[in-house]
Amino acid sequence: MRRRRLLFSLLLVAAAGMGTAAVPPQPAAAPAATPLDRVVPAPASVVPGGAAYTLGEGTRIRVPGNSGEARKVAGYLAGLLRPATGFDLPVTTKDGRDGIVFQLGGRGTGKLGAEGYRLTSGGRSVTISAARPAGLFHGVQTLRQLLPASAERRTEQRGPWTIAGGTITDTPRYGHRGAMLDVSRHFFTVEQVKRYIDQLSLYKINKLHLHLSDDQGWRIAIKSWPKLATYGGSTQVGGGKGGFYTKDDYREIIRYASSRYLTVVPEIDMPGHTNAALASYAELNCNGQAPPLYTGTEVGFSSLCVPKQRTYDFVDDVIRELAAMTPGRYLHIGGDEAHSTSHDDYVAFMDRVQPVVAKYGKTAIGWHQLTGAHPAKGNVAQYWGYDKTSAAERAQVATAAQNGTPVILSPADRAYLDMKYDKNTPLGLSWAGYVSVQRSYDWDPGTYLEGAPASSVLGVEAPLWAETLSTSAHIEYMAFPRLPGIAELGWSPASTHDWDAYKKRLAAQGPRWDAMGIGYYRSPEVPWPAK
Ligand code: TNX
């Protein structure tokens, strides 16, 4: 690093000679450190106080003990902070009381569970303790937000890199904090998915649901039915060239997600939303004729052929191959908007498909229409109703929840990131109404679905459907600033819920997104600092 410092000074001299500043002028007084509670999602407990800690040229990241995983998280943190600070930030297994200290296991960490952490900052060190590596990782996300936003830039910035003194003790409200990306309506590359994964992990999201098949495209290679991907994946909404993930691509997404402590939940939507599959194999159609590929945005016109045995050969092969590639416990089988499948056929289909998921060792998640069939024990319903969803339909989901079906909440008029913010939003849809930032944040997952016991709620998920979205910039404009609100509903205790306080914490994220190159929607509901 010394060499880089020297180079940096030379550049400064050179720049001074040209009459331009290489770095912004130093503010008269260093800005106050970020208060410990200005974090999204809100931590469960914050006790501020004591001296602040400032990172310096000699700061080390200490990972005593021999956990390779903890060392990886430390290396990840060093990689995040080196560019802006210009510090070496070596990761060492040497014990010591100064620097950034990771403590895995040990005294007092038992209560932190699988994902919780404690962050203690003061004087000569900031310590992150956790029972499990996921907790260290989430603690790192908090640490990032306590540093100045410029820490997120990829070029050297001026400090100071000060973290306020005190202790945060933090564990999640729910174990399931998801985001869904629709890669079917428009295909997103592995690189684009990784970029979104990095953004999700900032807010402690721990599930990435990939909507891998729909009418417009089949996006995952299946060896026993190769044309699903090569033909069924060859287009997208609007008629672009589409694409699909090879098995290696898919494994790379899973590897990357798990390095950010997210589990991938793959979805094959059935029996509706299957035009891409039906177009690829004539034998899957009741009339034996393959329809053309589809590039529009209508829903509800396609169905697998429920009475045909070949359908179940297909389902078995797809689920077997997908299960073999997927380390997580869940496979999502869709089941929404099967408007071209009769009710009896729908029930018969779900009765045959759920045991296949179980046979390959997985738990099925279905969109909440699954509760109109016979959800198998342990299988999960994902509620995506909205304010116009009938009382009967809500009651059907609530009754299933009372009878033991766990529920993930994705109410479309709250959690759907593809809904327009208001009438002027250039992207997105509005069938569930406009979803402002406040509306997406201001609800309680514990009491939202009347009649569903609070204990049936596994957590929340923010789906992002991609009929109108085809670039990372589109994803980011719709996800930010609403995604952090859904993440907070999943992580933070209900007692922290307060829109007026939340919008100020959210506003402080704006400069971070600017530093990261995330083009968010500057909603007038949020008091963003001036740019
Ligand atoms: C409904 S939500 C759908 C999707 C659409 C989405 C658009 C759900 C389970 N089905 O097919 O993409 O609306 O907002």
CSV table of C-alpha atoms and ligand atoms in Angstrom, one decimal, residues 182 185 214 273 299 336-337 367 384 416 418-419 429 431 465 467, ligand 1:
chain,number,residue,atom,x,y,z
A,182,ASP,CA,-38.5,-12.8,-12.9
A,185,ARG,CA,-40.3,-12.2,-19.1
A,214,ASP,CA,-43.1,-18.7,-17.7
A,273,HIS,CA,-47.5,-20.1,-17.3
A,299,VAL,CA,-51.4,-14.2,-18.5
A,336,ASP,CA,-50.8,-19.1,-9.9
A,337,GLU,CA,-53.3,-17.9,-12.5
A,367,TRP,CA,-48.4,-19.3,-4.9
A,384,TRP,CA,-49.8,-12.4,-3.2
A,416,TYR,CA,-44.6,-6.1,-5.5
A,418,ASP,CA,-42.9,-4.0,-10.2
A,419,MET,CA,-45.9,-1.9,-9.3
A,429,LEU,CA,-47.5,-2.2,-14.0
A,431,TRP,CA,-53.0,-3.8,-11.7
A,465,TRP,CA,-41.9,-9.2,-12.2
A,467,GLU,CA,-42.7,-7.6,-18.1
B,1,TNX,C1,-49.2,-11.6,-11.4
B,1,TNX,S1,-48.1,-12.7,-9.0
B,1,TNX,C2,-48.5,-12.8,-11.7
B,1,TNX,C3,-47.4,-12.7,-12.6
B,1,TNX,C4,-47.2,-11.3,-13.2
B,1,TNX,C5,-47.5,-10.3,-12.2
B,1,TNX,C6,-47.2,-8.9,-12.6
B,1,TNX,C7,-48.3,-14.0,-9.7
B,1,TNX,C8,-48.1,-15.1,-8.8
B,1,TNX,N1,-48.6,-13.9,-11.0
B,1,TNX,O1,-47.5,-13.6,-13.7
B,1,TNX,O2,-46.0,-11.2,-13.8
B,1,TNX,O3,-48.8,-10.4,-11.7
B,1,TNX,O4,-47.3,-8.0,-11.6
